[in-house]
Each structure stands twice: as structure tokens, then as C-alpha cells.
Amino acid sequence: MRHIEIQGLEKSYGDVPVLEGLSLEVDQGELLAVLGPSGCGKSTLLRCLAGLEAPSGGRIFMGGRDVTHLPPGDRNVGMVFQSYALFPNLDVLGNVTFGLRARGIGATEARRMGIQVLDMVELKGLEGRMIWEISGGQRQRVALARALAIRPQVLLLDEPLSALDAKVRERLREHIRGIQRELSVTTILVTHDQEEAMEMADRIGIMNRGRMLQVGTPEEVFMNPADRFVATFMGRANLIPAELAGRVWNLDGQSDWMIRPHLVDICSPHDPGAITGTVEDVVLSGGTVRVKVRIYQGLVVSSEAPYRPGGLPHRGQPVGIRASMEHLVRLTGPVSA
């Protein structure tokens, strides 16, 4: 069931367009990640949804109600900011119950609700601590608890984990996703981190220059990108500027084909059907080996595979590469140079 519907949303600052005719639908209980580079309009989209920015055009519906011009307090939206936006003069419980008290809920009931949600984010027992006495990860959970305390219909997360270290980010990804599923609250997560979007989202929307380029499941946007930008933004990609006739490549072609490096295998140059080439570079990163192979007409193709002891290829070594034709994806948009 559709919960959020955005129709032709536009936003400009002076003569500078930030959102250009953006349309999007989000289902009830879904976690949708909006992914894109810095400055593409992600945070502006979220601020328009929250009512913190007035759109220049278009409409926003939540639960079938037109909220385009409603103030933030009338939208029943909870928002978590990258900067936490916590009150340093209030303790943890005071921050969590701030929105409840602002809505006229009595002190006793607000305290009960606040402690309940602090338990949900695993901060029970810290309600009397001041904000400066707790860690960055705990502050982010306080911000999440404050957003959840008002029991929002929609939860908006604006780069909530970007200021945290890698281990804390990984732990909080799982925690936030678990809470979101438990409450079944419709959630939009804005991030520039592909891994974060892939791990947390039911669907991902890819933005660039104020436009939504593609919306799909993590697998769809990774394996079947709509264009070259989506292909490269979602991860490492081999782009092949060629026309394909049967199994013969014409590298002077006017189309881009894409295949992910993990679907390219290194083999013996003597294997039947192998494309021969020369190893140009080998990188061992954690448990992954990345090999770049220069094949005909100067084209370089990358392969990725789990590292196994027993001999890495070396620069200058003749090798073969193999890939299934069914894993090739034809892209739209400008041909790679």
C-alpha cells in the first residue's frame, strides 16, 4: 500500500534548481534509501518532506493526504539529522521527550513513553546523563529515540551515521533496520554510502543533479543499472564501449555495456573461449583480490574474487578472462570515453 507519493517536486534557491520534477512512491512500512553524490538534492528532498523547506512546485502526499504546504508539526514526521540536533542543556530523557511535551503530553506519560523508546534503542539507564557525557553512537541513538517517541507515520533519516566510525556505523545499521522492521514505520534514508543503502534498504532510489534516475531493489540497481552513472555510482563496473555482434566486439561502437568485476573470472590464456590479455595490476584488499587485465585495443577489464592462498597473478603475466554473456548489461546515456 502506497504511503508517500511525490509528484513532480521542484525546488530552486534563486535561479539555481536543486530538485527538478522529481517523482517517487514509497510503500507503507518500506525503508527506501535515497542515494547520490553530495549536492544532488537528497537532503533538500528530505527537508521538503519534513516541511522544513517549501517546494517551488509539485505535490507531496502522505497517507493519501496532501501535505505539500502543511507545517512540520502537522505532518507526524520524525526526523534524524546528521548533526544529531540535540539540546546540550537537557539530559537524555529531556531530549527524547521534548517532542512529546511540545505536543501537550503530560510529564508522567511523556516520561513513560520516553523510557520505553530508550529501552528500544538500548539506552535504558542513561536517561539522566547529559548529552556531553555520552558517545557519538549513543547520541545518534538518542536522536533516533526522540524521532520515534512521537510515534511518527514517517521516519526521515538524513545521513544519520556518516559522522561515526566504521564499527559503530555497522552496528547501528543493523540496530536501526531491526527497529524499523519491528515498528513497520515508513522510512526514507538519505545517504551517499552505497554499502549502507545496500544493507539497509528494501529499495534504493539513485539521485543525481536533482533528478531520480532509477528506483529498484538493491539487486536491481546493482545488477541492472539504468545508465552509466548508476552503474558506476553503485560500485566498481567494467564499461565496454562497443557494439556486440554475436560474440564479436567492435570497440568502435556507440553503446556502453557493463559487467561487474566479480562476474569476470581469471583463467589460463589457453582455456577454450577465453579472451587473452596481460595483467596490468593486482591489488589485495582484505579478503578480495582485484586484477586488472589489458586485452585487445587497449581495453582494461577488472576481475574480483575472494583471496585464496596459493599464488597471485603478477604484473605482465599472460592470462585469460571469461564471463557469461548473460551478465552483460546494455546501458543508456553517453558512451564512456
mmCIF file of C-alpha atoms in Angstrom:
data_model
loop_
_atom_site.group_PDB
_atom_site.id
_atom_site.type_symbol
_atom_site.label_atom_id
_atom_site.label_comp_id
_atom_site.label_asym_id
_atom_site.label_seq_id
_atom_site.Cartn_x
_atom_site.Cartn_y
_atom_site.Cartn_z
ATOM 1 C CA MET A 1 0.000 0.000 0.000
ATOM 2 C CA ARG A 2 1.418 3.359 -1.059
ATOM 3 C CA HIS A 3 2.164 5.680 1.857
ATOM 4 C CA ILE A 4 4.203 8.518 0.338
ATOM 5 C CA GLU A 5 3.665 9.915 -3.140
ATOM 6 C CA ILE A 6 5.778 12.724 -4.567
ATOM 7 C CA GLN A 7 4.586 14.258 -7.824
ATOM 8 C CA GLY A 8 6.873 16.458 -9.932
ATOM 9 C CA LEU A 9 8.632 18.041 -6.960
ATOM 10 C CA GLU A 10 10.697 21.126 -7.731
ATOM 11 C CA LYS A 11 12.875 23.305 -5.555
ATOM 12 C CA SER A 12 15.129 26.195 -6.504
ATOM 13 C CA TYR A 13 17.299 28.550 -4.498
ATOM 14 C CA GLY A 14 17.172 31.741 -6.507
ATOM 15 C CA ASP A 15 17.955 30.762 -10.084
ATOM 16 C CA VAL A 16 19.635 27.504 -9.076
ATOM 17 C CA PRO A 17 17.416 24.408 -9.461
ATOM 18 C CA VAL A 18 18.006 21.745 -6.800
ATOM 19 C CA LEU A 19 15.057 19.406 -7.442
ATOM 20 C CA GLU A 20 13.769 19.071 -10.994
ATOM 21 C CA GLY A 21 10.407 17.383 -11.489
ATOM 22 C CA LEU A 22 11.181 14.578 -9.042
ATOM 23 C CA SER A 23 8.531 11.874 -8.597
ATOM 24 C CA LEU A 24 8.667 8.976 -6.149
ATOM 25 C CA GLU A 25 6.407 6.475 -4.380
ATOM 26 C CA VAL A 26 7.135 4.742 -1.063
ATOM 27 C CA ASP A 27 5.037 1.882 0.309
ATOM 28 C CA GLN A 28 3.716 1.525 3.854
ATOM 29 C CA GLY A 29 6.402 0.089 6.138
ATOM 30 C CA GLU A 30 9.100 0.274 3.468
ATOM 31 C CA LEU A 31 12.639 1.525 4.029
ATOM 32 C CA LEU A 32 13.711 3.398 0.920
ATOM 33 C CA ALA A 33 17.285 4.681 0.665
ATOM 34 C CA VAL A 34 17.885 7.785 -1.443
ATOM 35 C CA LEU A 35 21.452 7.504 -2.676
ATOM 36 C CA GLY A 36 23.533 10.019 -4.579
ATOM 37 C CA PRO A 37 26.621 12.239 -4.533
ATOM 38 C CA SER A 38 26.952 15.344 -2.385
ATOM 39 C CA GLY A 39 24.932 18.253 -3.729
ATOM 40 C CA CYS A 40 22.495 16.151 -5.765
ATOM 41 C CA GLY A 41 19.439 17.309 -3.778
ATOM 42 C CA LYS A 42 18.976 14.387 -1.352
ATOM 43 C CA SER A 43 18.816 16.434 1.843
ATOM 44 C CA THR A 44 16.649 19.088 0.190
ATOM 45 C CA LEU A 45 14.178 16.353 -0.751
ATOM 46 C CA LEU A 46 14.052 15.205 2.873
ATOM 47 C CA ARG A 47 13.595 18.752 4.169
ATOM 48 C CA CYS A 48 10.681 19.262 1.770
ATOM 49 C CA LEU A 49 9.104 16.041 3.038
ATOM 50 C CA ALA A 50 9.547 17.185 6.640
ATOM 51 C CA GLY A 51 8.071 20.614 5.911
ATOM 52 C CA LEU A 52 11.323 22.412 6.697
ATOM 53 C CA GLU A 53 11.576 23.679 3.102
ATOM 54 C CA ALA A 54 8.736 24.854 0.873
ATOM 55 C CA PRO A 55 8.887 23.296 -2.602
ATOM 56 C CA SER A 56 8.815 25.568 -5.638
ATOM 57 C CA GLY A 57 6.439 23.199 -7.405
ATOM 58 C CA GLY A 58 4.894 19.746 -7.289
ATOM 59 C CA ARG A 59 2.908 17.967 -4.570
ATOM 60 C CA ILE A 60 3.595 15.672 -1.621
ATOM 61 C CA PHE A 61 1.055 13.163 -0.306
ATOM 62 C CA MET A 62 1.341 11.133 2.907
ATOM 63 C CA GLY A 63 -1.300 8.539 3.679
ATOM 64 C CA GLY A 64 -3.397 9.947 0.853
ATOM 65 C CA ARG A 65 -3.362 13.460 2.373
ATOM 66 C CA ASP A 66 -1.851 16.427 0.552
ATOM 67 C CA VAL A 67 0.807 17.754 2.952
ATOM 68 C CA THR A 68 2.664 19.951 0.461
ATOM 69 C CA HIS A 69 2.027 23.166 2.358
ATOM 70 C CA LEU A 70 1.443 21.839 5.882
ATOM 71 C CA PRO A 71 3.830 22.957 8.657
ATOM 72 C CA PRO A 72 6.156 20.311 10.141
ATOM 73 C CA GLY A 73 4.063 19.831 13.281
ATOM 74 C CA ASP A 74 1.017 18.779 11.262
ATOM 75 C CA ARG A 75 2.761 16.020 9.262
ATOM 76 C CA ASN A 76 3.515 13.464 12.018
ATOM 77 C CA VAL A 77 7.043 13.025 10.702
ATOM 78 C CA GLY A 78 10.096 12.136 12.783
ATOM 79 C CA MET A 79 13.493 13.267 11.515
ATOM 80 C CA VAL A 80 17.051 12.340 12.483
ATOM 81 C CA PHE A 81 19.765 14.756 11.370
ATOM 82 C CA GLN A 82 23.414 14.092 10.587
ATOM 83 C CA SER A 83 24.387 16.589 13.298
ATOM 84 C CA TYR A 84 22.030 14.949 15.865
ATOM 85 C CA ALA A 85 20.492 18.398 16.672
ATOM 86 C CA LEU A 86 20.255 17.531 20.378
ATOM 87 C CA PHE A 87 19.797 20.082 23.167
ATOM 88 C CA PRO A 88 23.007 20.268 25.253
ATOM 89 C CA ASN A 89 21.152 21.812 28.220
ATOM 90 C CA LEU A 90 18.804 18.805 28.513
ATOM 91 C CA ASP A 91 19.587 15.302 29.691
ATOM 92 C CA VAL A 92 18.964 12.226 27.538
ATOM 93 C CA LEU A 93 15.362 11.794 28.674
ATOM 94 C CA GLY A 94 14.674 15.506 28.289
ATOM 95 C CA ASN A 95 15.815 15.358 24.678
ATOM 96 C CA VAL A 96 13.733 12.264 23.934
ATOM 97 C CA THR A 97 10.562 13.674 25.491
ATOM 98 C CA PHE A 98 10.932 17.175 24.041
ATOM 99 C CA GLY A 99 8.608 16.487 21.104
ATOM 100 C CA LEU A 100 6.073 14.744 23.325
ATOM 101 C CA ARG A 101 5.886 17.680 25.740
ATOM 102 C CA ALA A 102 5.603 20.104 22.811
ATOM 103 C CA ARG A 103 2.529 18.121 21.691
ATOM 104 C CA GLY A 104 0.870 18.610 25.080
ATOM 105 C CA ILE A 105 1.566 15.195 26.602
ATOM 106 C CA GLY A 106 1.846 15.328 30.398
ATOM 107 C CA ALA A 107 5.156 14.868 32.185
ATOM 108 C CA THR A 108 4.349 11.446 33.673
ATOM 109 C CA GLU A 109 3.128 9.945 30.397
ATOM 110 C CA ALA A 110 5.980 11.563 28.441
ATOM 111 C CA ARG A 111 8.487 10.029 30.859
ATOM 112 C CA ARG A 112 6.891 6.586 30.485
ATOM 113 C CA MET A 113 6.957 6.834 26.686
ATOM 114 C CA GLY A 114 10.496 8.209 26.715
ATOM 115 C CA ILE A 115 11.885 5.382 28.843
ATOM 116 C CA GLN A 116 10.057 2.860 26.661
ATOM 117 C CA VAL A 117 11.719 4.141 23.491
ATOM 118 C CA LEU A 118 15.117 4.447 25.204
ATOM 119 C CA ASP A 119 14.819 0.759 26.037
ATOM 120 C CA MET A 120 14.105 0.087 22.357
ATOM 121 C CA VAL A 121 17.351 1.800 21.299
ATOM 122 C CA GLU A 122 19.276 0.095 24.132
ATOM 123 C CA LEU A 123 19.886 3.250 26.187
ATOM 124 C CA LYS A 124 17.740 2.452 29.218
ATOM 125 C CA GLY A 125 19.584 3.549 32.353
ATOM 126 C CA LEU A 126 21.194 6.551 30.657
ATOM 127 C CA GLU A 127 18.138 8.806 30.836
ATOM 128 C CA GLY A 128 19.765 11.116 33.416
ATOM 129 C CA ARG A 129 23.037 11.586 31.513
ATOM 130 C CA MET A 130 23.814 14.888 29.838
ATOM 131 C CA ILE A 131 24.466 14.821 26.094
ATOM 132 C CA TRP A 132 28.131 15.711 26.500
ATOM 133 C CA GLU A 133 28.590 12.687 28.771
ATOM 134 C CA ILE A 134 27.715 10.065 26.140
ATOM 135 C CA SER A 135 29.451 8.812 22.984
ATOM 136 C CA GLY A 136 28.707 9.740 19.377
ATOM 137 C CA GLY A 137 26.947 6.449 18.743
ATOM 138 C CA GLN A 138 24.810 6.928 21.856
ATOM 139 C CA ARG A 139 23.941 10.480 20.781
ATOM 140 C CA GLN A 140 22.747 9.186 17.444
ATOM 141 C CA ARG A 141 20.531 6.668 19.227
ATOM 142 C CA VAL A 142 19.136 9.468 21.411
ATOM 143 C CA ALA A 143 18.272 11.372 18.223
ATOM 144 C CA LEU A 144 16.596 8.244 16.840
ATOM 145 C CA ALA A 145 14.687 7.727 20.100
ATOM 146 C CA ARG A 146 13.458 11.327 20.013
ATOM 147 C CA ALA A 147 12.188 10.862 16.453
ATOM 148 C CA LEU A 148 10.455 7.581 17.347
ATOM 149 C CA ALA A 149 8.952 8.828 20.618
ATOM 150 C CA ILE A 150 6.251 10.823 18.818
ATOM 151 C CA ARG A 151 5.189 7.616 17.021
ATOM 152 C CA PRO A 152 5.602 9.102 13.549
ATOM 153 C CA GLN A 153 3.865 7.835 10.449
ATOM 154 C CA VAL A 154 7.050 8.603 8.505
ATOM 155 C CA LEU A 155 10.675 8.476 9.673
ATOM 156 C CA LEU A 156 13.257 10.564 7.788
ATOM 157 C CA LEU A 157 16.966 9.832 8.282
ATOM 158 C CA ASP A 158 19.425 12.380 6.866
ATOM 159 C CA GLU A 159 22.933 10.831 6.707
ATOM 160 C CA PRO A 160 22.442 9.599 10.296
ATOM 161 C CA LEU A 161 25.629 7.524 10.516
ATOM 162 C CA SER A 162 28.158 9.469 8.452
ATOM 163 C CA ALA A 163 29.906 11.092 11.434
ATOM 164 C CA LEU A 164 30.527 7.777 13.222
ATOM 165 C CA ASP A 165 33.447 5.374 12.941
ATOM 166 C CA ALA A 166 33.142 2.233 10.827
ATOM 167 C CA LYS A 167 32.457 -0.272 13.615
ATOM 168 C CA VAL A 168 29.771 1.897 15.229
ATOM 169 C CA ARG A 169 28.174 2.509 11.820
ATOM 170 C CA GLU A 170 27.961 -1.205 11.120
ATOM 171 C CA ARG A 171 26.359 -1.933 14.493
ATOM 172 C CA LEU A 172 23.844 0.913 14.193
ATOM 173 C CA ARG A 173 22.847 -0.100 10.655
ATOM 174 C CA GLU A 174 21.619 -3.414 11.981
ATOM 175 C CA HIS A 175 20.012 -1.766 15.008
ATOM 176 C CA ILE A 176 18.109 0.864 13.027
ATOM 177 C CA ARG A 177 16.972 -1.689 10.463
ATOM 178 C CA GLY A 178 15.732 -4.005 13.210
ATOM 179 C CA ILE A 179 13.728 -1.232 14.898
ATOM 180 C CA GLN A 180 12.292 -0.074 11.573
ATOM 181 C CA ARG A 181 11.073 -3.578 10.789
ATOM 182 C CA GLU A 182 9.688 -4.088 14.284
ATOM 183 C CA LEU A 183 7.661 -0.864 14.142
ATOM 184 C CA SER A 184 6.907 -1.128 10.398
ATOM 185 C CA VAL A 185 7.340 2.639 10.095
ATOM 186 C CA THR A 186 7.677 4.038 6.574
ATOM 187 C CA THR A 187 11.260 5.299 6.366
ATOM 188 C CA ILE A 188 13.363 7.289 3.921
ATOM 189 C CA LEU A 189 17.115 7.140 4.474
ATOM 190 C CA VAL A 190 19.346 9.670 2.718
ATOM 191 C CA THR A 191 22.938 8.549 2.262
ATOM 192 C CA HIS A 192 25.929 8.804 -0.064
ATOM 193 C CA ASP A 193 27.196 5.408 1.154
ATOM 194 C CA GLN A 194 26.394 2.596 -1.298
ATOM 195 C CA GLU A 195 27.129 -0.120 1.252
ATOM 196 C CA GLU A 196 24.795 1.470 3.785
ATOM 197 C CA ALA A 197 21.987 1.683 1.232
ATOM 198 C CA MET A 198 22.502 -1.902 0.044
ATOM 199 C CA GLU A 199 22.491 -3.308 3.585
ATOM 200 C CA MET A 200 19.548 -1.360 4.991
ATOM 201 C CA ALA A 201 17.058 -0.647 2.216
ATOM 202 C CA ASP A 202 14.123 -2.530 0.734
ATOM 203 C CA ARG A 203 14.551 -0.339 -2.335
ATOM 204 C CA ILE A 204 17.086 2.260 -3.434
ATOM 205 C CA GLY A 205 16.474 5.466 -5.365
ATOM 206 C CA ILE A 206 19.516 6.873 -7.190
ATOM 207 C CA MET A 207 19.627 10.669 -7.499
ATOM 208 C CA ASN A 208 21.858 12.991 -9.487
ATOM 209 C CA ARG A 209 21.506 16.700 -10.251
ATOM 210 C CA GLY A 210 18.051 16.949 -8.725
ATOM 211 C CA ARG A 211 16.542 14.020 -10.610
ATOM 212 C CA MET A 212 15.626 10.480 -9.627
ATOM 213 C CA LEU A 213 17.397 8.254 -12.156
ATOM 214 C CA GLN A 214 16.293 4.793 -11.018
ATOM 215 C CA VAL A 215 14.336 3.153 -8.205
ATOM 216 C CA GLY A 216 14.586 -0.568 -7.535
ATOM 217 C CA THR A 217 15.663 -3.275 -5.145
ATOM 218 C CA PRO A 218 19.349 -3.334 -4.185
ATOM 219 C CA GLU A 219 19.878 -6.213 -6.600
ATOM 220 C CA GLU A 220 18.082 -4.427 -9.448
ATOM 221 C CA VAL A 221 20.038 -1.180 -9.235
ATOM 222 C CA PHE A 222 23.342 -3.028 -8.776
ATOM 223 C CA MET A 223 22.951 -5.674 -11.473
ATOM 224 C CA ASN A 224 20.674 -3.836 -13.937
ATOM 225 C CA PRO A 225 21.556 -0.135 -13.688
ATOM 226 C CA ALA A 226 19.515 2.234 -15.825
ATOM 227 C CA ASP A 227 22.511 4.166 -17.135
ATOM 228 C CA ARG A 228 26.249 4.677 -16.852
ATOM 229 C CA PHE A 229 26.001 6.987 -13.832
ATOM 230 C CA VAL A 230 24.002 4.464 -11.812
ATOM 231 C CA ALA A 231 26.345 1.654 -12.886
ATOM 232 C CA THR A 232 29.483 3.413 -11.651
ATOM 233 C CA PHE A 233 27.934 5.012 -8.571
ATOM 234 C CA MET A 234 26.660 1.679 -7.271
ATOM 235 C CA GLY A 235 30.119 0.102 -7.331
ATOM 236 C CA ARG A 236 33.027 -0.992 -9.479
ATOM 237 C CA ALA A 237 31.988 -1.668 -13.052
ATOM 238 C CA ASN A 238 33.631 -2.702 -16.290
ATOM 239 C CA LEU A 239 32.328 -0.383 -19.011
ATOM 240 C CA ILE A 240 32.845 -1.627 -22.550
ATOM 241 C CA PRO A 241 32.214 0.961 -25.310
ATOM 242 C CA ALA A 242 31.363 -1.428 -28.104
ATOM 243 C CA GLU A 243 28.827 -2.960 -30.413
ATOM 244 C CA LEU A 244 28.274 -6.670 -29.939
ATOM 245 C CA ALA A 245 27.634 -8.886 -32.967
ATOM 246 C CA GLY A 246 27.130 -12.429 -31.763
ATOM 247 C CA ARG A 247 30.253 -12.964 -29.658
ATOM 248 C CA VAL A 248 32.411 -10.438 -31.544
ATOM 249 C CA TRP A 249 33.120 -6.994 -30.042
ATOM 250 C CA ASN A 250 33.560 -3.854 -32.124
ATOM 251 C CA LEU A 251 35.228 -1.381 -29.783
ATOM 252 C CA ASP A 252 34.459 1.499 -32.135
ATOM 253 C CA GLY A 253 30.767 1.014 -31.355
ATOM 254 C CA GLN A 254 28.342 3.580 -29.971
ATOM 255 C CA SER A 255 26.967 1.626 -26.999
ATOM 256 C CA ASP A 256 28.120 1.002 -23.425
ATOM 257 C CA TRP A 257 27.993 -2.480 -21.957
ATOM 258 C CA MET A 258 28.567 -3.168 -18.273
ATOM 259 C CA ILE A 259 29.640 -6.196 -16.261
ATOM 260 C CA ARG A 260 30.558 -6.256 -12.581
ATOM 261 C CA PRO A 261 34.148 -7.336 -11.805
ATOM 262 C CA HIS A 262 33.039 -10.210 -9.569
ATOM 263 C CA LEU A 263 31.424 -11.823 -12.630
ATOM 264 C CA VAL A 264 34.715 -11.820 -14.583
ATOM 265 C CA ASP A 265 36.929 -14.871 -13.980
ATOM 266 C CA ILE A 266 40.693 -15.123 -14.454
ATOM 267 C CA CYS A 267 41.730 -18.322 -16.230
ATOM 268 C CA SER A 268 44.520 -19.801 -18.335
ATOM 269 C CA PRO A 269 45.120 -17.984 -21.636
ATOM 270 C CA HIS A 270 44.856 -21.424 -23.263
ATOM 271 C CA ASP A 271 41.326 -22.159 -21.997
ATOM 272 C CA PRO A 272 38.768 -22.574 -24.799
ATOM 273 C CA GLY A 273 36.702 -19.423 -25.216
ATOM 274 C CA ALA A 274 38.982 -17.279 -23.049
ATOM 275 C CA ILE A 275 39.826 -13.718 -24.049
ATOM 276 C CA THR A 276 43.581 -13.344 -23.682
ATOM 277 C CA GLY A 277 45.360 -10.404 -22.131
ATOM 278 C CA THR A 278 48.139 -9.240 -19.836
ATOM 279 C CA VAL A 279 47.888 -8.500 -16.118
ATOM 280 C CA GLU A 280 48.306 -4.771 -15.559
ATOM 281 C CA ASP A 281 47.744 -4.551 -11.798
ATOM 282 C CA VAL A 282 46.982 -6.772 -8.788
ATOM 283 C CA VAL A 283 45.545 -5.446 -5.509
ATOM 284 C CA LEU A 284 44.880 -7.499 -2.379
ATOM 285 C CA SER A 285 42.255 -5.723 -0.249
ATOM 286 C CA GLY A 286 41.205 -7.635 2.839
ATOM 287 C CA GLY A 287 39.851 -10.913 1.579
ATOM 288 C CA THR A 288 39.412 -9.748 -2.024
ATOM 289 C CA VAL A 289 41.831 -9.874 -4.961
ATOM 290 C CA ARG A 290 41.354 -7.281 -7.712
ATOM 291 C CA VAL A 291 43.111 -7.935 -11.013
ATOM 292 C CA LYS A 292 43.216 -5.563 -13.997
ATOM 293 C CA VAL A 293 43.810 -7.199 -17.368
ATOM 294 C CA ARG A 294 44.633 -5.317 -20.568
ATOM 295 C CA ILE A 295 43.053 -7.042 -23.551
ATOM 296 C CA TYR A 296 42.780 -6.027 -27.203
ATOM 297 C CA GLN A 297 42.721 -2.421 -28.400
ATOM 298 C CA GLY A 298 43.915 -1.193 -25.002
ATOM 299 C CA LEU A 299 40.712 -2.089 -23.134
ATOM 300 C CA VAL A 300 41.287 -2.856 -19.425
ATOM 301 C CA VAL A 301 38.905 -5.273 -17.690
ATOM 302 C CA SER A 302 38.806 -5.801 -13.912
ATOM 303 C CA SER A 303 38.145 -9.035 -12.056
ATOM 304 C CA GLU A 304 37.369 -9.503 -8.361
ATOM 305 C CA ALA A 305 37.443 -12.770 -6.434
ATOM 306 C CA PRO A 306 37.920 -13.980 -2.856
ATOM 307 C CA TYR A 307 41.591 -14.335 -1.934
ATOM 308 C CA ARG A 308 42.853 -17.878 -1.647
ATOM 309 C CA PRO A 309 46.485 -18.648 -0.733
ATOM 310 C CA GLY A 310 48.478 -20.309 -3.444
ATOM 311 C CA GLY A 311 49.765 -17.714 -5.839
ATOM 312 C CA LEU A 312 48.510 -14.365 -7.065
ATOM 313 C CA PRO A 313 48.951 -13.400 -10.711
ATOM 314 C CA HIS A 314 51.741 -10.910 -11.307
ATOM 315 C CA ARG A 315 52.089 -7.847 -13.495
ATOM 316 C CA GLY A 316 52.912 -8.699 -17.087
ATOM 317 C CA GLN A 317 51.618 -12.263 -16.795
ATOM 318 C CA PRO A 318 49.582 -13.581 -19.757
ATOM 319 C CA VAL A 319 46.117 -14.667 -18.588
ATOM 320 C CA GLY A 320 42.681 -15.339 -19.944
ATOM 321 C CA ILE A 321 39.363 -13.874 -18.820
ATOM 322 C CA ARG A 322 35.928 -15.416 -19.018
ATOM 323 C CA ALA A 323 32.445 -14.056 -18.382
ATOM 324 C CA SER A 324 28.934 -15.220 -19.135
ATOM 325 C CA MET A 325 27.195 -13.186 -21.840
ATOM 326 C CA GLU A 326 24.005 -13.202 -19.754
ATOM 327 C CA HIS A 327 25.703 -10.980 -17.168
ATOM 328 C CA LEU A 328 26.359 -8.190 -19.680
ATOM 329 C CA VAL A 329 24.020 -5.213 -19.332
ATOM 330 C CA ARG A 330 23.496 -2.640 -22.066
ATOM 331 C CA LEU A 331 23.463 0.885 -20.687
ATOM 332 C CA THR A 332 21.800 4.059 -21.895
ATOM 333 C CA GLY A 333 23.255 7.548 -21.785
ATOM 334 C CA PRO A 334 26.633 8.865 -23.002
ATOM 335 C CA VAL A 335 29.175 6.303 -24.156
ATOM 336 C CA SER A 336 32.235 6.068 -21.894
ATOM 337 C CA ALA A 337 35.394 7.711 -23.139
#
